[in-house]
Coordinates of C-alpha atoms in Angstrom, one line a residue:
M25 CA 51.1 71.8 -54.4
N26 CA 51.4 70.3 -51.0
E27 CA 51.7 72.4 -48.0
W28 CA 54.9 71.5 -46.2
F29 CA 56.1 72.7 -43.0
E30 CA 59.5 72.5 -41.5
C31 CA 59.3 71.3 -37.9
K32 CA 62.3 71.6 -35.7
I33 CA 62.7 69.0 -32.9
K34 CA 64.9 69.7 -29.8
Y35 CA 66.1 66.7 -27.7
E36 CA 69.1 65.3 -26.1
K37 CA 71.1 62.9 -28.3
T38 CA 73.8 60.5 -27.3
M39 CA 76.6 61.1 -29.5
E40 CA 79.1 58.4 -30.9
N41 CA 81.6 59.2 -28.4
G42 CA 79.0 58.6 -25.6
L43 CA 78.4 62.3 -24.7
V44 CA 74.9 63.6 -24.3
K45 CA 74.2 66.8 -26.3
K46 CA 71.1 68.9 -26.8
V47 CA 70.5 69.0 -30.6
T48 CA 67.8 70.5 -32.9
E49 CA 66.9 68.6 -36.1
P50 CA 64.6 69.8 -38.8
Y51 CA 61.9 67.4 -40.3
L52 CA 59.5 68.2 -43.2
V53 CA 55.7 67.6 -42.6
D54 CA 52.8 67.6 -45.0
A55 CA 49.9 69.4 -43.1
I56 CA 47.0 71.6 -43.6
N57 CA 48.0 74.3 -41.0
F58 CA 50.4 74.8 -38.3
T59 CA 48.3 73.1 -35.6
E60 CA 48.1 69.9 -37.6
A61 CA 51.9 70.1 -38.5
E62 CA 52.7 70.1 -34.8
K63 CA 50.3 67.2 -34.1
R64 CA 51.7 65.3 -37.1
I65 CA 55.4 65.7 -36.1
I66 CA 54.8 64.6 -32.5
E67 CA 53.0 61.5 -33.7
E68 CA 55.7 60.6 -36.4
I69 CA 58.6 61.3 -34.0
T70 CA 57.4 59.9 -30.8
P71 CA 58.1 56.2 -31.6
F72 CA 61.9 57.1 -32.4
M73 CA 62.5 59.1 -29.2
T74 CA 63.7 57.7 -25.9
G75 CA 63.6 60.9 -23.8
E76 CA 61.7 64.0 -23.7
F77 CA 61.6 66.2 -26.8
Q78 CA 59.9 69.5 -27.9
V79 CA 58.8 71.1 -31.1
S80 CA 60.9 74.3 -30.9
D81 CA 59.9 75.8 -34.2
I82 CA 57.4 75.4 -37.0
K83 CA 57.6 77.3 -40.5
R84 CA 56.3 77.1 -43.9
A85 CA 58.4 75.4 -46.4
R86 CA 57.8 76.2 -50.0
F87 CA 58.4 73.2 -52.3
A88 CA 56.6 72.8 -55.5
E89 CA 57.6 69.1 -55.7
L90 CA 59.5 66.5 -53.9
F91 CA 61.6 63.9 -56.1
E92 CA 62.0 60.8 -53.7
T93 CA 64.0 57.7 -54.4
P94 CA 63.7 54.1 -52.9
E95 CA 67.5 53.7 -52.9
E96 CA 68.9 53.0 -49.5
S97 CA 72.0 55.1 -49.9
A98 CA 70.0 58.3 -50.7
D99 CA 69.7 59.5 -47.1
R100 CA 70.2 63.3 -47.8
W101 CA 67.7 66.0 -49.1
F102 CA 68.9 68.7 -51.4
K103 CA 67.1 71.9 -52.0
A104 CA 67.2 72.8 -55.7
K105 CA 66.1 76.3 -57.1
L106 CA 64.8 75.8 -60.6
T107 CA 64.3 78.8 -63.1
F108 CA 61.8 78.4 -65.8
I109 CA 62.0 80.5 -68.9
T110 CA 58.8 81.3 -70.7
L111 CA 58.1 83.7 -73.6
D112 CA 55.6 86.3 -73.5
E113 CA 53.9 85.9 -76.8
K114 CA 52.5 89.5 -76.9
S115 CA 55.7 91.5 -75.9
G116 CA 58.2 88.7 -76.9
V117 CA 60.0 89.2 -73.7
E118 CA 61.5 86.2 -71.8
K119 CA 60.1 85.8 -68.4
K120 CA 61.7 83.9 -65.7
T121 CA 59.9 82.4 -62.7
S122 CA 61.6 80.2 -60.0
Q123 CA 60.5 77.4 -57.8
N124 CA 62.1 75.3 -55.1
V125 CA 62.1 71.5 -55.1
L126 CA 63.4 68.9 -52.7
V127 CA 65.6 66.1 -54.0
Q128 CA 66.4 62.9 -52.2
A129 CA 69.9 61.5 -53.0
A130 CA 73.2 60.3 -51.6
D131 CA 75.3 63.1 -52.9
L132 CA 75.2 66.2 -55.0
R133 CA 75.8 64.5 -58.4
A134 CA 73.1 61.9 -57.7
A135 CA 70.8 64.8 -56.8
V136 CA 71.3 66.5 -60.1
K137 CA 70.7 63.3 -61.9
R138 CA 67.6 62.4 -60.0
L139 CA 66.3 66.0 -60.5
D140 CA 67.0 65.7 -64.4
E141 CA 65.2 62.3 -64.4
G142 CA 62.1 63.6 -62.6
M143 CA 61.9 66.8 -64.8
K144 CA 62.3 64.7 -68.1
G145 CA 58.4 64.8 -68.6
S146 CA 58.3 68.7 -68.2
M147 CA 57.5 70.8 -71.3
M148 CA 59.1 73.8 -69.9
D149 CA 62.8 74.8 -70.2
Y150 CA 64.5 75.1 -66.9
V151 CA 67.9 76.0 -65.4
I152 CA 69.0 74.7 -62.1
S153 CA 70.0 77.9 -60.5
S154 CA 71.2 76.4 -57.2
M155 CA 71.4 73.1 -55.3
A156 CA 72.6 72.6 -51.8
E157 CA 72.2 69.9 -49.1
T158 CA 69.7 70.6 -46.5
P159 CA 69.9 69.6 -42.8
I160 CA 66.3 68.1 -43.2
M161 CA 66.4 64.5 -41.4
D162 CA 63.4 63.1 -42.9
I163 CA 59.9 64.0 -44.5
F164 CA 56.6 62.9 -43.5
P165 CA 54.1 63.0 -46.4
Y166 CA 50.4 63.0 -45.8
K167 CA 48.8 59.6 -45.8
A168 CA 45.1 59.0 -45.2
D169 CA 44.4 56.3 -42.5
G170 CA 45.2 52.9 -44.0
A171 CA 46.3 54.5 -47.4
P172 CA 49.8 53.9 -48.9
E173 CA 52.2 56.9 -48.5
F174 CA 52.0 59.7 -51.0
Q175 CA 54.4 59.3 -53.9
T176 CA 55.5 62.1 -56.2
S177 CA 55.1 61.5 -59.8
E178 CA 58.0 60.6 -61.9
S179 CA 57.2 63.0 -64.8
G180 CA 56.4 66.0 -62.6
D181 CA 52.9 66.4 -64.0
E182 CA 51.1 65.9 -60.7
N183 CA 49.7 69.4 -60.5

């Protein structure tokens, strides 16, 4: 499982009506610890910022998996809570465990479809307990120097 950190960037943004407004936008960064997360978000964001900005908050974000798509229209991120149902062989009792995943899609319908496609290879029964759009602007997966960006597996059997 990757270690994801949600980093909030505060800066002055020129709105569509021409007014300048202070905004805070969340981004997701794959990093080893908080220090590396701050370093990486500054490196990733700097080319896109024209004025000053600051990292106003960093917190762990627990996502078991990311389901990305190359589609241009898929510009939103949806957080889905999956509940897995397993049977305890000794007691015969059903056990439920939950995991959060992040799905890239254009809208809610596309997110559910993308999630179901990504989970096709899973042997476990699951239920989508909830799904909601997040304010996350972009994600920055870890990439080794010169290596291509990390891609999540289609079948979900990466762990």
